[in-house]
Short mmCIF file of C-alpha atoms in Angstrom, two decimals:
data_model
loop_
_atom_site.label_atom_id
_atom_site.label_comp_id
_atom_site.label_asym_id
_atom_site.label_seq_id
_atom_site.Cartn_x
_atom_site.Cartn_y
_atom_site.Cartn_z
CA MET A 90 42.50 9.28 -12.61
CA VAL A 91 43.61 12.91 -12.63
CA LEU A 92 44.49 12.70 -16.32
CA GLU A 93 41.08 11.26 -17.10
CA LYS A 94 39.42 14.17 -15.28
CA HIS A 95 41.46 16.68 -17.28
CA ARG A 96 40.65 14.84 -20.52
CA ARG A 97 36.93 15.06 -19.77
CA ILE A 98 37.27 18.77 -19.02
CA LEU A 99 39.15 19.27 -22.30
CA ILE A 100 36.50 17.37 -24.27
CA LEU A 101 33.72 19.39 -22.66
CA ALA A 102 35.56 22.65 -23.38
CA LEU A 103 36.08 21.59 -27.00
CA ARG A 104 32.39 20.78 -27.43
CA ARG A 105 31.37 24.10 -25.93
CA TYR A 106 33.78 25.95 -28.21
CA GLN A 107 32.51 24.10 -31.27
CA GLU A 108 28.92 24.93 -30.34
CA ALA A 109 29.74 28.60 -29.73
CA ASP A 110 31.71 28.80 -32.98
CA ARG A 111 28.85 27.23 -34.94
CA GLU A 112 26.28 29.60 -33.43
CA TRP A 113 28.45 32.65 -34.12
CA SER A 114 29.24 31.52 -37.68
CA LEU A 115 25.57 30.98 -38.49
CA ALA A 116 24.57 34.34 -37.00
CA ALA A 117 27.40 36.16 -38.79
CA GLN A 118 26.42 34.57 -42.10
CA ALA A 119 22.78 35.52 -41.54
CA ALA A 120 23.87 39.10 -40.82
CA ARG A 121 26.02 39.19 -43.98
CA ASP A 122 23.09 37.91 -46.03
CA TRP A 123 21.27 41.17 -45.35
CA PHE A 124 23.74 43.04 -47.55
CA PRO A 125 24.37 42.64 -51.27
CA LEU A 126 27.68 41.07 -52.28
CA SER A 127 28.99 44.38 -53.61
CA ALA A 128 28.44 46.12 -50.25
CA ARG A 129 30.06 43.48 -48.03
CA ARG A 130 33.38 44.27 -46.46
CA ALA A 131 36.23 41.79 -46.34
CA ALA A 132 36.58 42.21 -42.58
CA LEU A 133 34.50 40.16 -40.20
CA ALA A 134 31.81 42.10 -38.39
CA ILE A 135 31.46 41.38 -34.70
CA GLY A 136 28.49 43.66 -34.20
CA SER A 137 27.77 46.68 -32.07
CA PRO A 138 28.12 46.50 -28.29
CA GLY A 139 25.11 44.67 -26.88
CA SER A 140 24.09 43.15 -30.21
CA ARG A 141 23.36 39.46 -30.67
CA ILE A 142 26.36 39.06 -32.98
CA ARG A 143 28.68 40.70 -30.43
CA ARG A 144 27.28 38.54 -27.62
CA LEU A 145 27.83 35.36 -29.65
CA HIS A 146 31.32 36.50 -30.62
CA GLU A 147 32.21 37.14 -26.98
CA GLN A 148 30.80 33.74 -25.94
CA ARG A 149 32.94 32.14 -28.64
CA GLU A 150 36.04 33.99 -27.42
CA ARG A 151 35.41 32.93 -23.80
CA ALA A 152 34.92 29.33 -24.91
CA LEU A 153 38.20 29.49 -26.84
CA LEU A 154 40.02 30.80 -23.74
CA ARG A 155 38.52 28.00 -21.63
CA LEU A 156 39.61 25.45 -24.24
CA ALA A 157 43.18 26.79 -24.16
CA ALA A 158 43.19 26.70 -20.35
CA ALA A 159 41.86 23.13 -20.29
CA ARG A 160 44.51 22.06 -22.80
CA GLN A 161 47.23 23.67 -20.68
CA LEU A 162 45.95 21.95 -17.51
CA LEU A 163 45.98 18.58 -19.27
CA ASP A 164 49.52 19.16 -20.52
CA GLU A 165 50.64 20.12 -17.01
CA ALA A 166 48.95 17.04 -15.54
CA ARG A 167 50.77 14.85 -18.05
CA THR A 168 54.16 16.18 -16.97
CA ARG A 169 53.56 15.61 -13.25
CA PRO A 170 55.08 12.48 -11.78
CA ARG A 171 52.56 9.71 -11.33
CA CYS A 172 53.34 8.58 -7.83
CA ALA A 173 51.40 8.59 -4.64
CA VAL A 174 52.82 9.93 -1.43
CA LEU A 175 52.00 8.16 1.79
CA LEU A 176 52.32 10.41 4.81
CA LEU A 177 52.98 8.67 8.09
CA SER A 178 52.86 10.29 11.48
CA ARG A 179 53.72 9.14 14.94
CA ALA A 180 50.79 8.98 17.22
#
């Protein structure tokens, strides 16, 4: 049950990362298309602070961090012993 919850979180984080990566890639390509091939730099542009490209890049980075955290939580949940503890008390 706990593993299934962590799997769902990981899948959701992966989908969000893929969406953010796709949006950033499309926007970065559209920005590169403004410049002739001879003027393009080899480095990736992430845009000026506050620009749409920068915002999309930062969203992508946050989604990647969430994906890594979700993967780590799932790995930790897999290593935990799968036993229930029954606590009894004297009344």
